[in-house]
mmCIF file with all atom_site columns, C-alpha atoms in Angstrom:
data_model
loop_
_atom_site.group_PDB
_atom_site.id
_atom_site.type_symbol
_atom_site.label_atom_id
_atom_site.label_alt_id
_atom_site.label_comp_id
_atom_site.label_asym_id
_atom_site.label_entity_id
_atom_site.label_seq_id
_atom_site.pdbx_PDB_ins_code
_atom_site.Cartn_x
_atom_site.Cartn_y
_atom_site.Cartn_z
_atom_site.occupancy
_atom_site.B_iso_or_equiv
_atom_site.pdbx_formal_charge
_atom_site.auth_seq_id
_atom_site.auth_comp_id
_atom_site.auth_asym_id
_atom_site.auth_atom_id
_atom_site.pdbx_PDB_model_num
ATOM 1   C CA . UNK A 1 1   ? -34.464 -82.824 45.177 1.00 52.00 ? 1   UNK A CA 1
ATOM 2   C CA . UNK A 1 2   ? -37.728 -84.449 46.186 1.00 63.00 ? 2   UNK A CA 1
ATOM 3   C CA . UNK A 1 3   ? -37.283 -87.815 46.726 1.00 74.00 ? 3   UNK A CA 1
ATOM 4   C CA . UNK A 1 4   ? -38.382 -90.913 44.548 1.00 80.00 ? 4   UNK A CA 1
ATOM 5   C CA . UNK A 1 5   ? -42.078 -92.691 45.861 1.00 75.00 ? 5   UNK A CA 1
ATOM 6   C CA . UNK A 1 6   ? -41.522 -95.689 47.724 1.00 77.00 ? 6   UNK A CA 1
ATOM 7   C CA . UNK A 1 7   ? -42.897 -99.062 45.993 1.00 81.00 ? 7   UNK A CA 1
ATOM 8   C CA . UNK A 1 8   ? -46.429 -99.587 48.000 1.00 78.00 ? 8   UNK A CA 1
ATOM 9   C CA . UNK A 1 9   ? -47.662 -96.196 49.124 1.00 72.00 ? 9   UNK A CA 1
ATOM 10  C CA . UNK A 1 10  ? -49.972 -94.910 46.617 1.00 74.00 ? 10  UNK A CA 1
ATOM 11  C CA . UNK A 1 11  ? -49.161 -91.712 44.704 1.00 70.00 ? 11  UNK A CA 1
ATOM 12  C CA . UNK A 1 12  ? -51.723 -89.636 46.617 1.00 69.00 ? 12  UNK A CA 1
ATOM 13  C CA . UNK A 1 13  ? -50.540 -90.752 50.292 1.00 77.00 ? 13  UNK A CA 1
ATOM 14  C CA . UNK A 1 14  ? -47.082 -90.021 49.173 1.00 78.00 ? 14  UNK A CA 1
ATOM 15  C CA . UNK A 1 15  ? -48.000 -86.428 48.074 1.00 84.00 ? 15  UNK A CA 1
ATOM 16  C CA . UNK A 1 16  ? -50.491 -85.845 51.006 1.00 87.00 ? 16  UNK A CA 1
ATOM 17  C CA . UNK A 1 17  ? -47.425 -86.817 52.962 1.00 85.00 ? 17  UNK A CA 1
ATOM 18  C CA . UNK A 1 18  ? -44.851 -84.834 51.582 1.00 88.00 ? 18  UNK A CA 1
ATOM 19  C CA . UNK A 1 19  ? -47.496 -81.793 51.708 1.00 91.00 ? 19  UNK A CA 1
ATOM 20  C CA . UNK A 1 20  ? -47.993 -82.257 55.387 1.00 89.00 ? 20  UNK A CA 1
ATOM 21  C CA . UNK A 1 21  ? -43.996 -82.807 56.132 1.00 91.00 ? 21  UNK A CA 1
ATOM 22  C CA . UNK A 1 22  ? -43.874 -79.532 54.526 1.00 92.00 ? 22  UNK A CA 1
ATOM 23  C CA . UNK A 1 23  ? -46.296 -77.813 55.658 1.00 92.00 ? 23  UNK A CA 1
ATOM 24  C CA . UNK A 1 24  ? -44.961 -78.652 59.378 1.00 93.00 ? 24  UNK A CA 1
ATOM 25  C CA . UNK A 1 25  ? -41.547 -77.272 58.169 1.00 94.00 ? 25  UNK A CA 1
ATOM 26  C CA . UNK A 1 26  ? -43.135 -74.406 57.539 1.00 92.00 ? 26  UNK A CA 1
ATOM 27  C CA . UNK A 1 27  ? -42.385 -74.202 54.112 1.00 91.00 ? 27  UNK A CA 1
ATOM 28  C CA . UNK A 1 28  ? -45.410 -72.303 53.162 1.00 89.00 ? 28  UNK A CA 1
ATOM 29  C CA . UNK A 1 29  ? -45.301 -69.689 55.606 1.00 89.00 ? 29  UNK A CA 1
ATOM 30  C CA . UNK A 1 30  ? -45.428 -66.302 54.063 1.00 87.00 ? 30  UNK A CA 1
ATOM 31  C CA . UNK A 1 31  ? -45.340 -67.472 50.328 1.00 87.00 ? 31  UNK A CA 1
ATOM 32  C CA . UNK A 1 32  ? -45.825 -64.489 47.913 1.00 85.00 ? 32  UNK A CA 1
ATOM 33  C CA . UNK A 1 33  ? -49.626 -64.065 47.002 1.00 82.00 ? 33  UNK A CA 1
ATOM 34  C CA . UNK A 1 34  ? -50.670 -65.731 50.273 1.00 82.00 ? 34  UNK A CA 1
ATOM 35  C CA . UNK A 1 35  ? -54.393 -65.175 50.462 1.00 83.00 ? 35  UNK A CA 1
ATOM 36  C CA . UNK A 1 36  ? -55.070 -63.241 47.557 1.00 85.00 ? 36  UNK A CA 1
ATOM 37  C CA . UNK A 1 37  ? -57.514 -63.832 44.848 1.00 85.00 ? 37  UNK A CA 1
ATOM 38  C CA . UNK A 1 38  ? -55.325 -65.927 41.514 1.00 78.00 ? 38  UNK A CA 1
ATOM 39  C CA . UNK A 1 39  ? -54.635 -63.792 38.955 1.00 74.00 ? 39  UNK A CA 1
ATOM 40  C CA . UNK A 1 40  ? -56.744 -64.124 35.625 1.00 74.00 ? 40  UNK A CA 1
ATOM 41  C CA . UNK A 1 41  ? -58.649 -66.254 37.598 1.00 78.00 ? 41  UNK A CA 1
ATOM 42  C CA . UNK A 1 42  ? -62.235 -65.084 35.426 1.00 82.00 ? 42  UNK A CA 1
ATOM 43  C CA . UNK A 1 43  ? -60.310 -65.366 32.221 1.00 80.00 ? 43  UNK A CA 1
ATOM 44  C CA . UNK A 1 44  ? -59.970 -68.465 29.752 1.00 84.00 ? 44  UNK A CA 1
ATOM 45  C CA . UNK A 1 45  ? -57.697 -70.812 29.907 1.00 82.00 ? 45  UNK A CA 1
ATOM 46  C CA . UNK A 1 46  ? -55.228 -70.477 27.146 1.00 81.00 ? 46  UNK A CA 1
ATOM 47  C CA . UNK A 1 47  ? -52.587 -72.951 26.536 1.00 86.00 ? 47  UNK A CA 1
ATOM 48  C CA . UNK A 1 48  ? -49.721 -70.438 26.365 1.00 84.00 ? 48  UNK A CA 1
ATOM 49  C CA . UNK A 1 49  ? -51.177 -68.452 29.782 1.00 84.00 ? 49  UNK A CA 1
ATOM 50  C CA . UNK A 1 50  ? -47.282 -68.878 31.193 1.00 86.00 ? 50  UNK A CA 1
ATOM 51  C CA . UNK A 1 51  ? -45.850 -67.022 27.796 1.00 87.00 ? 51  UNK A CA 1
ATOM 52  C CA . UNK A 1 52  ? -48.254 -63.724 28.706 1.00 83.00 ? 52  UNK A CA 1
ATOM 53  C CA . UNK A 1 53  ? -48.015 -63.869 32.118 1.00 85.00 ? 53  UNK A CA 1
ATOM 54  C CA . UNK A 1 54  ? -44.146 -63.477 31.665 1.00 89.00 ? 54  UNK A CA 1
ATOM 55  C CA . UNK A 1 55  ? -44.142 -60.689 28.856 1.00 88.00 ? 55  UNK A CA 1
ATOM 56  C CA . UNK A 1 56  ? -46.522 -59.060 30.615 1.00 86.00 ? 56  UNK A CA 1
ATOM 57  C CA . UNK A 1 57  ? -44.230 -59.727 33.826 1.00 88.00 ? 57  UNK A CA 1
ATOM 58  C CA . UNK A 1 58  ? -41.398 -58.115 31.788 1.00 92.00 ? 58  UNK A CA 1
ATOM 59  C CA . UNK A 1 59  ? -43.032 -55.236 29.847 1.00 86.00 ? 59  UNK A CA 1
ATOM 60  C CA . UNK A 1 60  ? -42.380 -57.489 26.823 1.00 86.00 ? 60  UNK A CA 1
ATOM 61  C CA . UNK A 1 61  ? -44.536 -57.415 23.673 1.00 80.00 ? 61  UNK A CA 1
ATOM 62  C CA . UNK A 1 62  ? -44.126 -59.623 19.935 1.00 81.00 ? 62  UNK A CA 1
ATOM 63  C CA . UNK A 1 63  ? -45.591 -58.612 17.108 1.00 82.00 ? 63  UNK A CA 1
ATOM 64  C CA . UNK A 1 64  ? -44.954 -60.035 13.495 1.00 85.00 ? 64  UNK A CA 1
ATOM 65  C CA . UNK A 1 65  ? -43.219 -57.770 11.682 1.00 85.00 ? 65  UNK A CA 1
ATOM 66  C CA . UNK A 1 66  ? -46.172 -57.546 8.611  1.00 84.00 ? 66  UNK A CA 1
ATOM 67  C CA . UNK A 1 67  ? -48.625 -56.694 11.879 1.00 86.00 ? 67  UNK A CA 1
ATOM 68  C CA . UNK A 1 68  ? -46.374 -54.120 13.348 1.00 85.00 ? 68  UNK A CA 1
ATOM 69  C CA . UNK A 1 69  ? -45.919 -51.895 10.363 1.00 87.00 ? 69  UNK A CA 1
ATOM 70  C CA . UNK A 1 70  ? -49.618 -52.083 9.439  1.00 88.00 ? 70  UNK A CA 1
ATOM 71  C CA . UNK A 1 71  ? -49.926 -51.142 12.991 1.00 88.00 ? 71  UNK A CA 1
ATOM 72  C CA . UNK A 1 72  ? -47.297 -48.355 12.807 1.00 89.00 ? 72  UNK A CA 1
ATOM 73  C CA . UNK A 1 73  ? -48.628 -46.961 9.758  1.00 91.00 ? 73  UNK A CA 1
ATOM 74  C CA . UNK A 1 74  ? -52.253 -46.675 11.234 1.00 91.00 ? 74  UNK A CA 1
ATOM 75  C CA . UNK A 1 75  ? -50.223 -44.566 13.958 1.00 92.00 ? 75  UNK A CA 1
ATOM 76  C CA . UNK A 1 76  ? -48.456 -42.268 11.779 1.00 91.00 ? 76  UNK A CA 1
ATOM 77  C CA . UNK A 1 77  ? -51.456 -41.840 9.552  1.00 91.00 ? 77  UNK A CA 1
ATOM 78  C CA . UNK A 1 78  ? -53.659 -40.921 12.428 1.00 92.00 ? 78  UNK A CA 1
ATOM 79  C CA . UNK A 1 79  ? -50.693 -38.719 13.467 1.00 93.00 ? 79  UNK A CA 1
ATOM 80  C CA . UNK A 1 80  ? -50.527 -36.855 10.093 1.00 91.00 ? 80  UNK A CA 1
ATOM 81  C CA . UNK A 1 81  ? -54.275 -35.795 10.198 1.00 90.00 ? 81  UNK A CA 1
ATOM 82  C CA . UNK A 1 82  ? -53.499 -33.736 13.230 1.00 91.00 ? 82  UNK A CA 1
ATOM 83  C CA . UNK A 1 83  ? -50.242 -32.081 11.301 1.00 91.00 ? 83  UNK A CA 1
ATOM 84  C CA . UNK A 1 84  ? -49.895 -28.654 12.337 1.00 93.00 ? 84  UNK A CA 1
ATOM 85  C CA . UNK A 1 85  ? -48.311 -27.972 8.951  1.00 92.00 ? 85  UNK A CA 1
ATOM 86  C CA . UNK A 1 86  ? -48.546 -29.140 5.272  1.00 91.00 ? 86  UNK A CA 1
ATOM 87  C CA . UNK A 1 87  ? -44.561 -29.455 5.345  1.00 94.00 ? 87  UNK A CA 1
ATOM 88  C CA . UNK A 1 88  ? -45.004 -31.959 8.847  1.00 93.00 ? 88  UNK A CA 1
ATOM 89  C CA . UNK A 1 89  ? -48.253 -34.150 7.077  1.00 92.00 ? 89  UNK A CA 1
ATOM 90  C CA . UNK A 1 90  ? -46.210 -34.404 3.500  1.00 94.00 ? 90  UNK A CA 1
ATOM 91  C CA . UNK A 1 91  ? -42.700 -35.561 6.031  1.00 95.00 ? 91  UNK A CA 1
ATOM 92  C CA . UNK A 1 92  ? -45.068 -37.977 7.987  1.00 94.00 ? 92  UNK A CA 1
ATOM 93  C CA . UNK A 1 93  ? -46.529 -39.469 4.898  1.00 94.00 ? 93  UNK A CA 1
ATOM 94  C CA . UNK A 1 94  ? -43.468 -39.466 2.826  1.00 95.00 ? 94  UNK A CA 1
ATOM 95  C CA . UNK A 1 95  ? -41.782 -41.792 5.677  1.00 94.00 ? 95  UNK A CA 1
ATOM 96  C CA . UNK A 1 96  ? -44.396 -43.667 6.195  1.00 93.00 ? 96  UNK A CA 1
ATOM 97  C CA . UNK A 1 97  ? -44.496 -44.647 2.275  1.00 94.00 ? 97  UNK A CA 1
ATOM 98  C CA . UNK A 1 98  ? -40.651 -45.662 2.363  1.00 93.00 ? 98  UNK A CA 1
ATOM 99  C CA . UNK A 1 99  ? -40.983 -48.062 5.176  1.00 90.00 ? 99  UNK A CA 1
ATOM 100 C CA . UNK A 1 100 ? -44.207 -49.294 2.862  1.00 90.00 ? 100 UNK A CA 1
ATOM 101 C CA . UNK A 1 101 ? -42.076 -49.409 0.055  1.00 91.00 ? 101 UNK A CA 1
ATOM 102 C CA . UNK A 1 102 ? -39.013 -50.901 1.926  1.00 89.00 ? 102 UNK A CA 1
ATOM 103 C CA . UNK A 1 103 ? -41.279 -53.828 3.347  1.00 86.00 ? 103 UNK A CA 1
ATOM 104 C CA . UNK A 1 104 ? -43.209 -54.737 -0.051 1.00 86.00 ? 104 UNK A CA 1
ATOM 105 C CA . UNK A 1 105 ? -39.360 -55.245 -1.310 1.00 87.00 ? 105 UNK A CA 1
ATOM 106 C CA . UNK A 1 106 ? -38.692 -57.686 1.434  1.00 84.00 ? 106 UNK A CA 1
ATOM 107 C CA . UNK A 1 107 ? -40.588 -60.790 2.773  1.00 78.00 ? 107 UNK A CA 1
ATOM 108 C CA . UNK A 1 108 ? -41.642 -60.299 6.409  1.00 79.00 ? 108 UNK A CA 1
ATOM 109 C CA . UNK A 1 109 ? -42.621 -62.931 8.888  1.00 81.00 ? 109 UNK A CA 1
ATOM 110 C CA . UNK A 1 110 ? -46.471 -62.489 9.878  1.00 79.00 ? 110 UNK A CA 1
ATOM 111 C CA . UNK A 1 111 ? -49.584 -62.282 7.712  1.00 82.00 ? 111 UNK A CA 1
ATOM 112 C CA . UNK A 1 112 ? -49.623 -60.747 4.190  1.00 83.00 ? 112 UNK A CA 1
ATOM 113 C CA . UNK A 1 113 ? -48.693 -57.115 4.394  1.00 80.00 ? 113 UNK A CA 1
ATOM 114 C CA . UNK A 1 114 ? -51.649 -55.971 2.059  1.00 85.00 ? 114 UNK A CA 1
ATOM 115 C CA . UNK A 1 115 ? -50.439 -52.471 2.191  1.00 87.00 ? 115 UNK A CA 1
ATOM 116 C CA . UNK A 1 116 ? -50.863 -49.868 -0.756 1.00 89.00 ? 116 UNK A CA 1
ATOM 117 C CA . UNK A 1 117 ? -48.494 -46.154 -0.146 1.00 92.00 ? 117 UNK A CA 1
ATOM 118 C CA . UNK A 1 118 ? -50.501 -43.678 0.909  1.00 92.00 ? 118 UNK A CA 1
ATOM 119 C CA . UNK A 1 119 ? -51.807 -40.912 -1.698 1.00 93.00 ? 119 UNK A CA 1
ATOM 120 C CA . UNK A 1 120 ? -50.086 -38.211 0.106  1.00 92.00 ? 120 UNK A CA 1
ATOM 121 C CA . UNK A 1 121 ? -52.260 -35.861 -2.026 1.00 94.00 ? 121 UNK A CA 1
ATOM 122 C CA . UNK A 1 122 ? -55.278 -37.042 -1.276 1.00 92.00 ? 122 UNK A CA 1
ATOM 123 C CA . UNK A 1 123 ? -54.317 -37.030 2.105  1.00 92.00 ? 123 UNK A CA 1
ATOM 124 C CA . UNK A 1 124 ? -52.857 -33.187 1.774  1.00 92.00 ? 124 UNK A CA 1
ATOM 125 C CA . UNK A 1 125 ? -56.550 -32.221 0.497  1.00 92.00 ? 125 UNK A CA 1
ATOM 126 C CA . UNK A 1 126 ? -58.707 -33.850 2.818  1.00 91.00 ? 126 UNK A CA 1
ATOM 127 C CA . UNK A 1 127 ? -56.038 -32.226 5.989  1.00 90.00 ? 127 UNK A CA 1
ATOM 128 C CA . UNK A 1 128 ? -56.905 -28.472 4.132  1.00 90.00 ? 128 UNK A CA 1
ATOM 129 C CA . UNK A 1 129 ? -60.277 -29.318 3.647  1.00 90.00 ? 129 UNK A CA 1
ATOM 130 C CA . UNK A 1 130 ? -60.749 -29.984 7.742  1.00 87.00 ? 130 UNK A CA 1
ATOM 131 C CA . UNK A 1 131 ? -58.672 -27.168 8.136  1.00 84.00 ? 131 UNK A CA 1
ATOM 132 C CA . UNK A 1 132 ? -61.262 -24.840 6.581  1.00 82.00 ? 132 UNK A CA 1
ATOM 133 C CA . UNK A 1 133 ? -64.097 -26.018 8.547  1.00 72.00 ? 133 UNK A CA 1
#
């Protein structure tokens, strides 16, 4: 534990001095990152840097839940223009409406959901009509 600043010595002699001590000790030999550029060094400063530095660390991502299934419906509706089959568009969209439907029931956490189902029809002609091109 680093020890308590004795009464007299101002706070930056006391630092500079413990930096020295250490740096005789050889405390900050071969330290990680040693001569290399800081990371995100170009980018703004954001108050929670330390939060995406760690999910980012640990493959980690948040989402609120209204975001993520706008976000996963976008997917599977991009994903259901490129169908191979009527049957696999009309299975795509038909899922994708009950999670719609199952989230309008519910409150989520996040901003509004502002999601209508999908007209699966609609969507069924438009698919044949690129289809015939």
């Amino acid at each position: 534990m680093t020890e308590r600043k004795p009464p007299g010595l101002s706070f930056e002699s006391w630092i500079d001095k413990q930096i020295r001590e250490a740096t005789e000790r050889g405390e900050f030999d071969n330290l990680s990152g040693a001569g290399k550029p800081l990371r995100n060094e170009n980018q703004p400063y954001h108050e929670m840097w330390w939060v995406r530095e760690k999910m980012e660390r640990e493959n980690l991502t948040y989402m609120p839940p209204s975001m993520a299934i706008r976000s996963e419906v976008e997917e599977a509706v991009e994903t259901a223009r490129k169908a191979p089959s009527e049957r696999v568009l009309r299975q795509i969209l038909t899922e994708v409406n009950e999670k719609i439907d199952a989230a309008m029931r519910r409150p989520l956490e996040g901003p509004p959901l502002h999601l209508a189902p999908v007209d699966i029809e609609a969507a069924v002609r438009e698919w044949k009509q690129k289809r015939q091109r």
